[in-house]
PDB file of C-alpha atoms in Angstrom:
ATOM      1  CA  MET A   1       0.012  -0.024   0.079  1.00 78.00           C
ATOM      2  CA  ASP A   2       1.445   3.394  -0.999  1.00 91.00           C
ATOM      3  CA  ALA A   3       1.721   6.279   1.451  1.00 95.00           C
ATOM      4  CA  TYR A   4      -1.444   8.038   0.101  1.00 97.00           C
ATOM      5  CA  SER A   5      -3.557   5.016   0.499  1.00 97.00           C
ATOM      6  CA  LYS A   6      -2.281   4.245   3.859  1.00 97.00           C
ATOM      7  CA  TYR A   7      -2.933   7.717   5.053  1.00 97.00           C
ATOM      8  CA  LEU A   8      -6.623   7.719   3.659  1.00 98.00           C
ATOM      9  CA  SER A   9      -7.111   4.251   5.257  1.00 97.00           C
ATOM     10  CA  ASN A  10      -6.203   5.541   8.644  1.00 97.00           C
ATOM     11  CA  ALA A  11      -8.392   8.669   8.075  1.00 97.00           C
ATOM     12  CA  LEU A  12     -11.339   6.506   6.977  1.00 96.00           C
ATOM     13  CA  ASN A  13     -11.166   4.607  10.195  1.00 95.00           C
ATOM     14  CA  LYS A  14     -11.300   7.774  12.355  1.00 96.00           C
ATOM     15  CA  TYR A  15     -13.322  10.452  10.472  1.00 96.00           C
ATOM     16  CA  LYS A  16     -16.301  11.185   8.374  1.00 97.00           C
ATOM     17  CA  ILE A  17     -14.968  12.306   5.080  1.00 98.00           C
ATOM     18  CA  HIS A  18     -16.326  14.344   2.188  1.00 98.00           C
ATOM     19  CA  VAL A  19     -14.743  14.017  -1.077  1.00 97.00           C
ATOM     20  CA  SER A  20     -14.923  17.358  -2.963  1.00 95.00           C
ATOM     21  CA  SER A  21     -15.981  17.579  -6.483  1.00 85.00           C
ATOM     22  CA  TYR A  22     -15.118  20.594  -8.681  1.00 78.00           C
ATOM     23  CA  HIS A  23     -15.577  21.961 -12.085  1.00 76.00           C
ATOM     24  CA  GLY A  24     -12.372  21.033 -13.992  1.00 85.00           C
ATOM     25  CA  ASN A  25     -11.528  19.385 -17.284  1.00 94.00           C
ATOM     26  CA  ALA A  26     -11.645  15.690 -18.199  1.00 96.00           C
ATOM     27  CA  GLY A  27      -8.101  15.237 -16.587  1.00 95.00           C
ATOM     28  CA  ASP A  28      -9.559  16.481 -13.287  1.00 94.00           C
ATOM     29  CA  GLU A  29     -12.409  13.902 -13.691  1.00 95.00           C
ATOM     30  CA  LEU A  30      -9.682  11.133 -14.203  1.00 97.00           C
ATOM     31  CA  ILE A  31      -8.172  12.132 -10.851  1.00 97.00           C
ATOM     32  CA  ILE A  32     -11.724  12.139  -9.152  1.00 96.00           C
ATOM     33  CA  LYS A  33     -12.505   8.713 -10.501  1.00 96.00           C
ATOM     34  CA  ALA A  34      -9.076   7.388  -9.345  1.00 97.00           C
ATOM     35  CA  THR A  35      -9.656   8.955  -5.865  1.00 97.00           C
ATOM     36  CA  PHE A  36     -12.968   7.110  -5.469  1.00 96.00           C
ATOM     37  CA  LYS A  37     -11.415   3.910  -6.757  1.00 96.00           C
ATOM     38  CA  ILE A  38      -8.687   4.149  -3.994  1.00 97.00           C
ATOM     39  CA  ILE A  39     -11.243   4.939  -1.309  1.00 97.00           C
ATOM     40  CA  LYS A  40     -13.630   2.026  -2.455  1.00 96.00           C
ATOM     41  CA  ASN A  41     -10.601  -0.443  -2.308  1.00 96.00           C
ATOM     42  CA  LEU A  42     -10.020   0.649   1.274  1.00 96.00           C
ATOM     43  CA  ASP A  43     -13.749   0.750   2.387  1.00 96.00           C
ATOM     44  CA  ASN A  44     -16.249  -0.667  -0.058  1.00 93.00           C
ATOM     45  CA  ASN A  45     -18.984   0.721   2.188  1.00 95.00           C
ATOM     46  CA  PHE A  46     -17.738   4.343   2.034  1.00 95.00           C
ATOM     47  CA  ILE A  47     -20.449   7.031   2.021  1.00 95.00           C
ATOM     48  CA  ASN A  48     -19.489  10.518   0.964  1.00 96.00           C
ATOM     49  CA  ALA A  49     -20.256  12.593   3.961  1.00 96.00           C
ATOM     50  CA  ASN A  50     -22.034  15.970   3.714  1.00 95.00           C
ATOM     51  CA  CYS A  51     -19.691  18.927   4.055  1.00 94.00           C
ATOM     52  CA  ASN A  52     -21.466  20.316   7.037  1.00 95.00           C
ATOM     53  CA  GLU A  53     -21.125  16.836   8.850  1.00 96.00           C
ATOM     54  CA  ALA A  54     -17.568  15.905   7.611  1.00 97.00           C
ATOM     55  CA  ASP A  55     -14.510  15.901   9.871  1.00 98.00           C
ATOM     56  CA  ILE A  56     -12.282  15.992   6.768  1.00 98.00           C
ATOM     57  CA  ILE A  57     -12.743  17.454   3.231  1.00 98.00           C
ATOM     58  CA  LEU A  58     -10.538  15.616   0.686  1.00 98.00           C
ATOM     59  CA  ILE A  59      -9.619  17.587  -2.337  1.00 97.00           C
ATOM     60  CA  PRO A  60      -8.680  14.853  -4.780  1.00 96.00           C
ATOM     61  CA  GLY A  61      -5.727  16.830  -6.216  1.00 95.00           C
ATOM     62  CA  GLY A  62      -4.617  18.561  -9.523  1.00 92.00           C
ATOM     63  CA  ASN A  63      -3.089  21.952  -9.623  1.00 89.00           C
ATOM     64  CA  PHE A  64      -4.901  24.246  -7.326  1.00 82.00           C
ATOM     65  CA  SER A  65      -1.789  26.536  -6.943  1.00 88.00           C
ATOM     66  CA  MET A  66      -1.923  27.687 -10.424  1.00 85.00           C
ATOM     67  CA  TRP A  67      -5.704  27.859 -10.980  1.00 87.00           C
ATOM     68  CA  GLN A  68      -7.805  30.523  -9.268  1.00 86.00           C
ATOM     69  CA  ILE A  69     -11.038  28.578  -9.495  1.00 87.00           C
ATOM     70  CA  PHE A  70      -9.463  25.648  -7.509  1.00 90.00           C
ATOM     71  CA  TYR A  71      -7.984  28.083  -5.054  1.00 92.00           C
ATOM     72  CA  ASN A  72     -11.331  29.740  -4.518  1.00 92.00           C
ATOM     73  CA  LYS A  73     -12.802  26.349  -3.776  1.00 93.00           C
ATOM     74  CA  ILE A  74     -10.370  25.616  -1.123  1.00 95.00           C
ATOM     75  CA  TYR A  75     -10.767  29.302   0.286  1.00 96.00           C
ATOM     76  CA  ASP A  76     -14.593  28.550   0.465  1.00 96.00           C
ATOM     77  CA  TYR A  77     -14.055  25.293   2.506  1.00 97.00           C
ATOM     78  CA  ILE A  78     -11.830  27.219   4.887  1.00 97.00           C
ATOM     79  CA  THR A  79     -14.291  30.139   5.386  1.00 97.00           C
ATOM     80  CA  ASN A  80     -17.634  28.303   5.391  1.00 97.00           C
ATOM     81  CA  TYR A  81     -16.995  24.859   7.029  1.00 97.00           C
ATOM     82  CA  ASN A  82     -15.285  23.347  10.151  1.00 96.00           C
ATOM     83  CA  ALA A  83     -13.727  20.318   8.546  1.00 97.00           C
ATOM     84  CA  LYS A  84     -10.066  20.014   8.159  1.00 98.00           C
ATOM     85  CA  LEU A  85      -8.654  19.644   4.695  1.00 98.00           C
ATOM     86  CA  ILE A  86      -6.537  17.038   2.903  1.00 98.00           C
ATOM     87  CA  ILE A  87      -5.212  17.943  -0.560  1.00 98.00           C
ATOM     88  CA  GLY A  88      -4.464  14.818  -2.674  1.00 97.00           C
ATOM     89  CA  PRO A  89      -1.564  14.434  -5.175  1.00 98.00           C
ATOM     90  CA  SER A  90      -1.046  18.002  -6.520  1.00 97.00           C
ATOM     91  CA  THR A  91       1.364  20.382  -8.072  1.00 95.00           C
ATOM     92  CA  PHE A  92       2.340  23.315  -5.768  1.00 95.00           C
ATOM     93  CA  HIS A  93       4.286  25.711  -7.997  1.00 90.00           C
ATOM     94  CA  GLY A  94       4.371  29.170  -9.379  1.00 85.00           C
ATOM     95  CA  ASN A  95       2.774  32.617  -8.312  1.00 85.00           C
ATOM     96  CA  PHE A  96      -0.413  32.579 -10.176  1.00 83.00           C
ATOM     97  CA  THR A  97      -2.469  32.402  -7.042  1.00 89.00           C
ATOM     98  CA  ASP A  98      -1.707  33.302  -3.499  1.00 93.00           C
ATOM     99  CA  TRP A  99      -1.509  29.696  -2.399  1.00 96.00           C
ATOM    100  CA  ARG A 100       1.633  29.939  -0.220  1.00 96.00           C
ATOM    101  CA  ASN A 101      -0.165  32.498   2.010  1.00 96.00           C
ATOM    102  CA  LEU A 102      -3.363  30.513   2.041  1.00 97.00           C
ATOM    103  CA  LEU A 103      -1.530  27.472   3.430  1.00 98.00           C
ATOM    104  CA  ILE A 104       0.666  29.593   5.761  1.00 97.00           C
ATOM    105  CA  ASN A 105      -2.192  31.648   7.255  1.00 97.00           C
ATOM    106  CA  ASN A 106      -4.530  28.606   7.563  1.00 98.00           C
ATOM    107  CA  THR A 107      -2.072  25.990   8.600  1.00 97.00           C
ATOM    108  CA  SER A 108      -4.231  24.620  11.361  1.00 97.00           C
ATOM    109  CA  ARG A 109      -6.974  23.742   8.836  1.00 97.00           C
ATOM    110  CA  PHE A 110      -4.843  21.437   6.868  1.00 98.00           C
ATOM    111  CA  GLU A 111      -4.372  17.907   7.865  1.00 98.00           C
ATOM    112  CA  ALA A 112      -2.150  16.693   5.065  1.00 98.00           C
ATOM    113  CA  LEU A 113      -0.714  17.823   1.622  1.00 98.00           C
ATOM    114  CA  PHE A 114       0.512  15.398  -0.993  1.00 98.00           C
ATOM    115  CA  PRO A 115       2.743  16.988  -3.571  1.00 97.00           C
ATOM    116  CA  ARG A 116       3.108  14.777  -6.731  1.00 97.00           C
ATOM    117  CA  ASP A 117       6.615  15.789  -7.625  1.00 96.00           C
ATOM    118  CA  LYS A 118       9.864  16.673  -5.807  1.00 96.00           C
ATOM    119  CA  ILE A 119       9.780  20.306  -6.740  1.00 95.00           C
ATOM    120  CA  SER A 120       6.307  20.638  -5.321  1.00 96.00           C
ATOM    121  CA  HIS A 121       7.469  18.706  -2.246  1.00 97.00           C
ATOM    122  CA  ASP A 122      10.494  21.160  -1.798  1.00 97.00           C
ATOM    123  CA  ASN A 123       8.280  24.184  -2.326  1.00 97.00           C
ATOM    124  CA  LEU A 124       5.977  22.932   0.473  1.00 98.00           C
ATOM    125  CA  LEU A 125       8.872  22.274   2.873  1.00 97.00           C
ATOM    126  CA  GLU A 126      10.054  25.709   2.388  1.00 97.00           C
ATOM    127  CA  LEU A 127       6.847  27.079   3.948  1.00 98.00           C
ATOM    128  CA  ASN A 128       7.600  25.411   7.433  1.00 97.00           C
ATOM    129  CA  LEU A 129       4.237  23.997   7.838  1.00 97.00           C
ATOM    130  CA  TYR A 130       5.183  21.911  10.766  1.00 95.00           C
ATOM    131  CA  GLU A 131       1.618  20.902  11.843  1.00 95.00           C
ATOM    132  CA  VAL A 132       0.789  19.500   8.421  1.00 98.00           C
ATOM    133  CA  TYR A 133       1.680  16.096   7.224  1.00 98.00           C
ATOM    134  CA  ILE A 134       3.572  16.386   3.965  1.00 98.00           C
ATOM    135  CA  LYS A 135       4.451  13.301   1.690  1.00 98.00           C
ATOM    136  CA  GLN A 136       5.438  13.105  -1.969  1.00 97.00           C
ATOM    137  CA  VAL A 137       3.423  10.404  -3.819  1.00 97.00           C
ATOM    138  CA  CYS A 138       2.327   9.767  -7.472  1.00 97.00           C
ATOM    139  CA  ASP A 139      -0.664  11.176  -9.188  1.00 97.00           C
ATOM    140  CA  SER A 140      -3.860   9.392  -8.396  1.00 97.00           C
ATOM    141  CA  ALA A 141      -4.572   8.606 -11.971  1.00 97.00           C
ATOM    142  CA  PHE A 142      -1.801   6.026 -12.084  1.00 96.00           C
ATOM    143  CA  THR A 143      -3.852   3.874  -9.766  1.00 96.00           C
ATOM    144  CA  LEU A 144      -6.273   3.225 -12.667  1.00 97.00           C
ATOM    145  CA  ARG A 145      -3.807   1.008 -14.488  1.00 95.00           C
ATOM    146  CA  SER A 146      -5.724  -2.174 -13.631  1.00 93.00           C
ATOM    147  CA  SER A 147      -9.084  -0.498 -13.555  1.00 96.00           C
ATOM    148  CA  ASN A 148     -12.242  -1.531 -15.503  1.00 96.00           C
ATOM    149  CA  LEU A 149     -12.054   1.870 -17.061  1.00 97.00           C
ATOM    150  CA  VAL A 150      -8.594   1.287 -18.623  1.00 97.00           C
ATOM    151  CA  LYS A 151      -9.577  -2.395 -19.569  1.00 97.00           C
ATOM    152  CA  SER A 152     -12.609  -1.300 -21.480  1.00 97.00           C
ATOM    153  CA  LEU A 153     -10.662   1.455 -23.266  1.00 97.00           C
ATOM    154  CA  LYS A 154      -8.020  -1.168 -24.384  1.00 97.00           C
ATOM    155  CA  ASN A 155     -10.917  -3.179 -25.839  1.00 97.00           C
ATOM    156  CA  ILE A 156     -11.823  -0.387 -28.082  1.00 96.00           C
ATOM    157  CA  SER A 157      -8.233   0.798 -28.737  1.00 96.00           C
ATOM    158  CA  GLU A 158      -7.240   1.537 -32.404  1.00 95.00           C
ATOM    159  CA  SER A 159      -4.622   3.319 -34.350  1.00 95.00           C
ATOM    160  CA  LYS A 160      -6.454   5.797 -36.408  1.00 96.00           C
ATOM    161  CA  TYR A 161      -4.659   9.169 -36.101  1.00 96.00           C
ATOM    162  CA  ASN A 162      -1.846  11.120 -34.744  1.00 96.00           C
ATOM    163  CA  LEU A 163      -3.427  13.191 -31.857  1.00 97.00           C
ATOM    164  CA  VAL A 164      -2.122  16.590 -31.006  1.00 96.00           C
ATOM    165  CA  VAL A 165      -3.355  17.940 -27.649  1.00 96.00           C
ATOM    166  CA  LEU A 166      -1.939  21.309 -26.707  1.00 92.00           C
ATOM    167  CA  ARG A 167      -2.951  23.526 -24.065  1.00 89.00           C
ATOM    168  CA  ASN A 168      -3.651  27.339 -24.405  1.00 84.00           C
ATOM    169  CA  ASP A 169      -3.303  28.812 -20.896  1.00 81.00           C
ATOM    170  CA  HIS A 170      -0.797  30.161 -18.526  1.00 76.00           C
ATOM    171  CA  GLU A 171       0.820  26.691 -18.235  1.00 80.00           C
ATOM    172  CA  SER A 172       1.587  26.654 -21.889  1.00 76.00           C
ATOM    173  CA  LEU A 173       5.131  27.085 -23.415  1.00 67.00           C
ATOM    174  CA  ASN A 174       5.030  30.546 -24.527  1.00 61.00           C
ATOM    175  CA  LEU A 175       7.015  33.818 -24.877  1.00 50.00           C
ATOM    176  CA  ILE A 176       5.979  35.145 -21.520  1.00 52.00           C
ATOM    177  CA  ASN A 177       6.975  33.922 -18.136  1.00 50.00           C
ATOM    178  CA  THR A 178       3.509  33.672 -16.664  1.00 49.00           C
ATOM    179  CA  ASN A 179       4.779  32.139 -13.475  1.00 49.00           C
ATOM    180  CA  ASP A 180       5.539  35.756 -12.372  1.00 48.00           C
ATOM    181  CA  ILE A 181       2.534  37.382 -13.903  1.00 48.00           C
ATOM    182  CA  LYS A 182      -0.909  37.226 -12.442  1.00 52.00           C
ATOM    183  CA  PHE A 183      -3.202  36.664 -15.466  1.00 50.00           C
ATOM    184  CA  ARG A 184      -6.473  37.314 -13.581  1.00 55.00           C
ATOM    185  CA  ASN A 185      -7.756  40.136 -15.770  1.00 62.00           C
ATOM    186  CA  LYS A 186     -10.071  38.783 -18.535  1.00 64.00           C
ATOM    187  CA  ILE A 187      -8.727  41.259 -21.221  1.00 64.00           C
ATOM    188  CA  THR A 188      -5.067  40.100 -20.456  1.00 66.00           C
ATOM    189  CA  ARG A 189      -6.102  36.469 -20.573  1.00 65.00           C
ATOM    190  CA  LYS A 190      -7.839  36.991 -23.976  1.00 71.00           C
ATOM    191  CA  PHE A 191      -4.860  38.756 -25.404  1.00 70.00           C
ATOM    192  CA  TYR A 192      -2.544  36.110 -24.147  1.00 71.00           C
ATOM    193  CA  ARG A 193      -4.563  33.234 -25.597  1.00 71.00           C
ATOM    194  CA  SER A 194      -4.734  34.933 -28.998  1.00 75.00           C
ATOM    195  CA  LEU A 195      -0.861  35.264 -28.887  1.00 72.00           C
ATOM    196  CA  ASN A 196      -0.475  31.665 -27.904  1.00 74.00           C
ATOM    197  CA  LYS A 197      -2.662  30.408 -30.664  1.00 76.00           C
ATOM    198  CA  ARG A 198       0.056  31.617 -33.073  1.00 76.00           C
ATOM    199  CA  ILE A 199       2.611  29.965 -31.029  1.00 77.00           C
ATOM    200  CA  ILE A 200       0.691  26.686 -31.017  1.00 80.00           C
ATOM    201  CA  LYS A 201       0.236  26.664 -34.801  1.00 79.00           C
ATOM    202  CA  LYS A 202       4.097  27.296 -35.208  1.00 80.00           C
ATOM    203  CA  ARG A 203       4.812  24.378 -32.747  1.00 80.00           C
ATOM    204  CA  ILE A 204       2.613  22.001 -34.646  1.00 83.00           C
ATOM    205  CA  LYS A 205       4.204  22.898 -37.926  1.00 83.00           C
ATOM    206  CA  LYS A 206       7.641  22.443 -36.591  1.00 83.00           C
ATOM    207  CA  LEU A 207       6.716  18.893 -35.288  1.00 84.00           C
ATOM    208  CA  ASN A 208       6.091  17.982 -38.915  1.00 88.00           C
ATOM    209  CA  ILE A 209       3.409  15.450 -38.148  1.00 89.00           C
ATOM    210  CA  LYS A 210       1.736  13.880 -41.093  1.00 86.00           C
ATOM    211  CA  ASP A 211      -2.138  14.508 -40.985  1.00 89.00           C
ATOM    212  CA  PRO A 212      -2.364  15.569 -37.337  1.00 93.00           C
ATOM    213  CA  LEU A 213      -5.586  15.716 -35.555  1.00 96.00           C
ATOM    214  CA  VAL A 214      -5.394  18.771 -33.441  1.00 94.00           C
ATOM    215  CA  LYS A 215      -7.790  18.845 -30.518  1.00 95.00           C
ATOM    216  CA  ASP A 216      -7.566  19.869 -26.813  1.00 95.00           C
ATOM    217  CA  VAL A 217      -9.658  16.804 -25.891  1.00 97.00           C
ATOM    218  CA  VAL A 218      -9.707  17.569 -22.074  1.00 97.00           C
ATOM    219  CA  HIS A 219     -12.538  20.099 -22.721  1.00 95.00           C
ATOM    220  CA  LEU A 220     -14.735  17.487 -24.199  1.00 96.00           C
ATOM    221  CA  ASN A 221     -16.896  15.319 -21.937  1.00 96.00           C
ATOM    222  CA  PHE A 222     -15.105  12.451 -20.211  1.00 97.00           C
ATOM    223  CA  SER A 223     -16.316   9.792 -22.428  1.00 97.00           C
ATOM    224  CA  GLU A 224     -15.128  11.620 -25.624  1.00 98.00           C
ATOM    225  CA  PHE A 225     -11.929  12.401 -23.932  1.00 98.00           C
ATOM    226  CA  CYS A 226     -11.178   8.717 -23.376  1.00 98.00           C
ATOM    227  CA  ASP A 227     -12.448   7.789 -26.790  1.00 98.00           C
ATOM    228  CA  TYR A 228     -10.042  10.190 -28.633  1.00 98.00           C
ATOM    229  CA  ILE A 229      -7.142   8.842 -26.796  1.00 98.00           C
ATOM    230  CA  ALA A 230      -8.131   5.148 -27.109  1.00 98.00           C
ATOM    231  CA  LYS A 231      -8.316   5.524 -30.933  1.00 98.00           C
ATOM    232  CA  SER A 232      -5.129   7.504 -31.416  1.00 97.00           C
ATOM    233  CA  LYS A 233      -1.957   5.949 -32.997  1.00 96.00           C
ATOM    234  CA  CYS A 234       0.320   8.235 -31.111  1.00 96.00           C
ATOM    235  CA  ILE A 235      -0.027  11.351 -29.097  1.00 97.00           C
ATOM    236  CA  TYR A 236       1.763  14.714 -29.003  1.00 96.00           C
ATOM    237  CA  THR A 237       0.858  16.562 -25.853  1.00 95.00           C
ATOM    238  CA  ASP A 238       1.749  18.944 -23.026  1.00 94.00           C
ATOM    239  CA  ARG A 239      -0.904  17.737 -20.860  1.00 95.00           C
ATOM    240  CA  LEU A 240      -0.231  15.525 -17.963  1.00 96.00           C
ATOM    241  CA  HIS A 241      -3.313  13.373 -17.885  1.00 97.00           C
ATOM    242  CA  VAL A 242      -3.526  12.886 -21.692  1.00 98.00           C
ATOM    243  CA  THR A 243      -0.025  11.600 -21.245  1.00 97.00           C
ATOM    244  CA  ILE A 244      -1.037   9.211 -18.297  1.00 97.00           C
ATOM    245  CA  LEU A 245      -4.071   7.798 -19.922  1.00 98.00           C
ATOM    246  CA  GLY A 246      -2.104   7.443 -23.204  1.00 98.00           C
ATOM    247  CA  LEU A 247       0.718   5.370 -21.563  1.00 97.00           C
ATOM    248  CA  MET A 248      -1.847   3.227 -19.620  1.00 97.00           C
ATOM    249  CA  LEU A 249      -3.342   2.413 -23.075  1.00 97.00           C
ATOM    250  CA  ASN A 250       0.071   1.675 -24.521  1.00 96.00           C
ATOM    251  CA  LYS A 251       0.167   4.563 -26.854  1.00 97.00           C
ATOM    252  CA  LYS A 252       3.442   6.325 -27.914  1.00 96.00           C
ATOM    253  CA  VAL A 253       3.464   9.644 -26.199  1.00 97.00           C
ATOM    254  CA  TYR A 254       5.590  12.626 -27.305  1.00 96.00           C
ATOM    255  CA  ILE A 255       5.769  15.065 -24.405  1.00 94.00           C
ATOM    256  CA  LEU A 256       5.963  18.580 -25.470  1.00 90.00           C
ATOM    257  CA  LYS A 257       7.401  21.346 -23.123  1.00 85.00           C
ATOM    258  CA  THR A 258       5.271  23.468 -20.884  1.00 82.00           C
ATOM    259  CA  ASN A 259       6.565  26.631 -19.250  1.00 78.00           C
ATOM    260  CA  TYR A 260       7.842  24.392 -16.378  1.00 81.00           C
ATOM    261  CA  ASP A 261       8.544  20.663 -16.199  1.00 84.00           C
ATOM    262  CA  LYS A 262       5.116  19.593 -14.930  1.00 88.00           C
ATOM    263  CA  ILE A 263       4.915  16.384 -16.800  1.00 92.00           C
ATOM    264  CA  SER A 264       8.400  15.083 -16.530  1.00 92.00           C
ATOM    265  CA  ASN A 265       8.337  15.983 -12.753  1.00 92.00           C
ATOM    266  CA  ALA A 266       5.228  14.062 -12.203  1.00 94.00           C
ATOM    267  CA  LEU A 267       6.232  11.102 -14.194  1.00 94.00           C
ATOM    268  CA  GLU A 268       9.778  10.729 -12.632  1.00 92.00           C
ATOM    269  CA  GLY A 269       9.843   7.396 -10.613  1.00 91.00           C
ATOM    270  CA  ASN A 270       6.168   6.603 -11.279  1.00 94.00           C
ATOM    271  CA  ILE A 271       6.065   4.859 -14.759  1.00 92.00           C
ATOM    272  CA  SER A 272       6.867   1.274 -15.573  1.00 90.00           C
ATOM    273  CA  GLU A 273       9.814   0.085 -17.775  1.00 91.00           C
ATOM    274  CA  ASN A 274       7.290  -0.511 -20.538  1.00 90.00           C
ATOM    275  CA  GLU A 275       5.713   2.803 -20.228  1.00 91.00           C
ATOM    276  CA  GLU A 276       9.026   4.526 -20.236  1.00 90.00           C
ATOM    277  CA  LYS A 277       9.719   2.948 -23.696  1.00 91.00           C
ATOM    278  CA  LEU A 278       6.663   4.604 -25.120  1.00 92.00           C
ATOM    279  CA  LEU A 279       7.782   8.022 -23.986  1.00 90.00           C
ATOM    280  CA  TYR A 280       9.498  10.600 -26.091  1.00 90.00           C
ATOM    281  CA  PHE A 281      10.507  14.127 -25.111  1.00 87.00           C
ATOM    282  CA  GLU A 282      10.543  17.340 -27.135  1.00 80.00           C
TER     283      GLU A 282
END
C-alpha cells in the first residue's frame, strides 16, 4: 500500500470524509475517478459525507496552486466549513495564485498535503508547515492501470490518427514567463490566448506530423476524452493526464514542453519500464 492510500485508510477509520468535486476538465475527472477507486478499495461501504457533517474534506488533487477557480474552492471550504482539509496528489508551484499565504495563514485547517513531484514537495517544505503531514506521492490517476475503465478502453483501442493535444493557458510554453505574472484580468487572458494560438500553430508545424488531428480533448466530456485517446496511434501533448492515460493504453506519447517541467516531474519514478519505452520528449 502506498503512502497516500495508507494515510487515507487511517483517516477513513477515524473520520467522516467528504470527497470534494469541482468543475475542471476531463483530466480532473480522471483524478476524481481514481480517488473514489482508492477509497472504495479501502472501504467498500464508504459513503461520501455532507460537507457540514464531515470531519475531513478531501480535495482529490490536481493543480490548485496555479488555478484561481480551485484556489477559490479551497478558500470557500476554509471560510464556510469546520472540517480539516487534505489535498490529494497535486502540483504546488508558481505565483499565479496566493496559495503559499493561504497555506501559511490557515495551517491549522490542513491535515495533510500530498505533492506529486519533488519540486512541489520542496516548495511545501520551504513554508515550514510543521503541523501538516507532507508526503510526496504519485498522481492518483496512475492507480487506474488495472481498472475496469482502462480495460474497457483497451478493448476499443485503435490506431486511427496522430493526436495533438496542446493547452492554451498560463501553463503553456510561450514567450511570456507567466509564473511571475498574475493573469486574472479577462482582457489580459484574452490577449495572451490570442498570442498563444499563433505559437501553437508554429509548434505543430515544426513537429512535422503527417495528417495531425489537433484537438484539446480535455475540454470534451469524459467519455469523448477517453475515446479520442483510445483511438489514437500516437499522441503529442503538453497535458499530464493525456500523457498518463495514453501510457496506460500503450500509446506512444511525445511529451511537449510546458513553461515548467510539470509532466516530466510528475512522471519521474512513477512509470513502468514498458511505459518508459513509449515516451519521447521534445
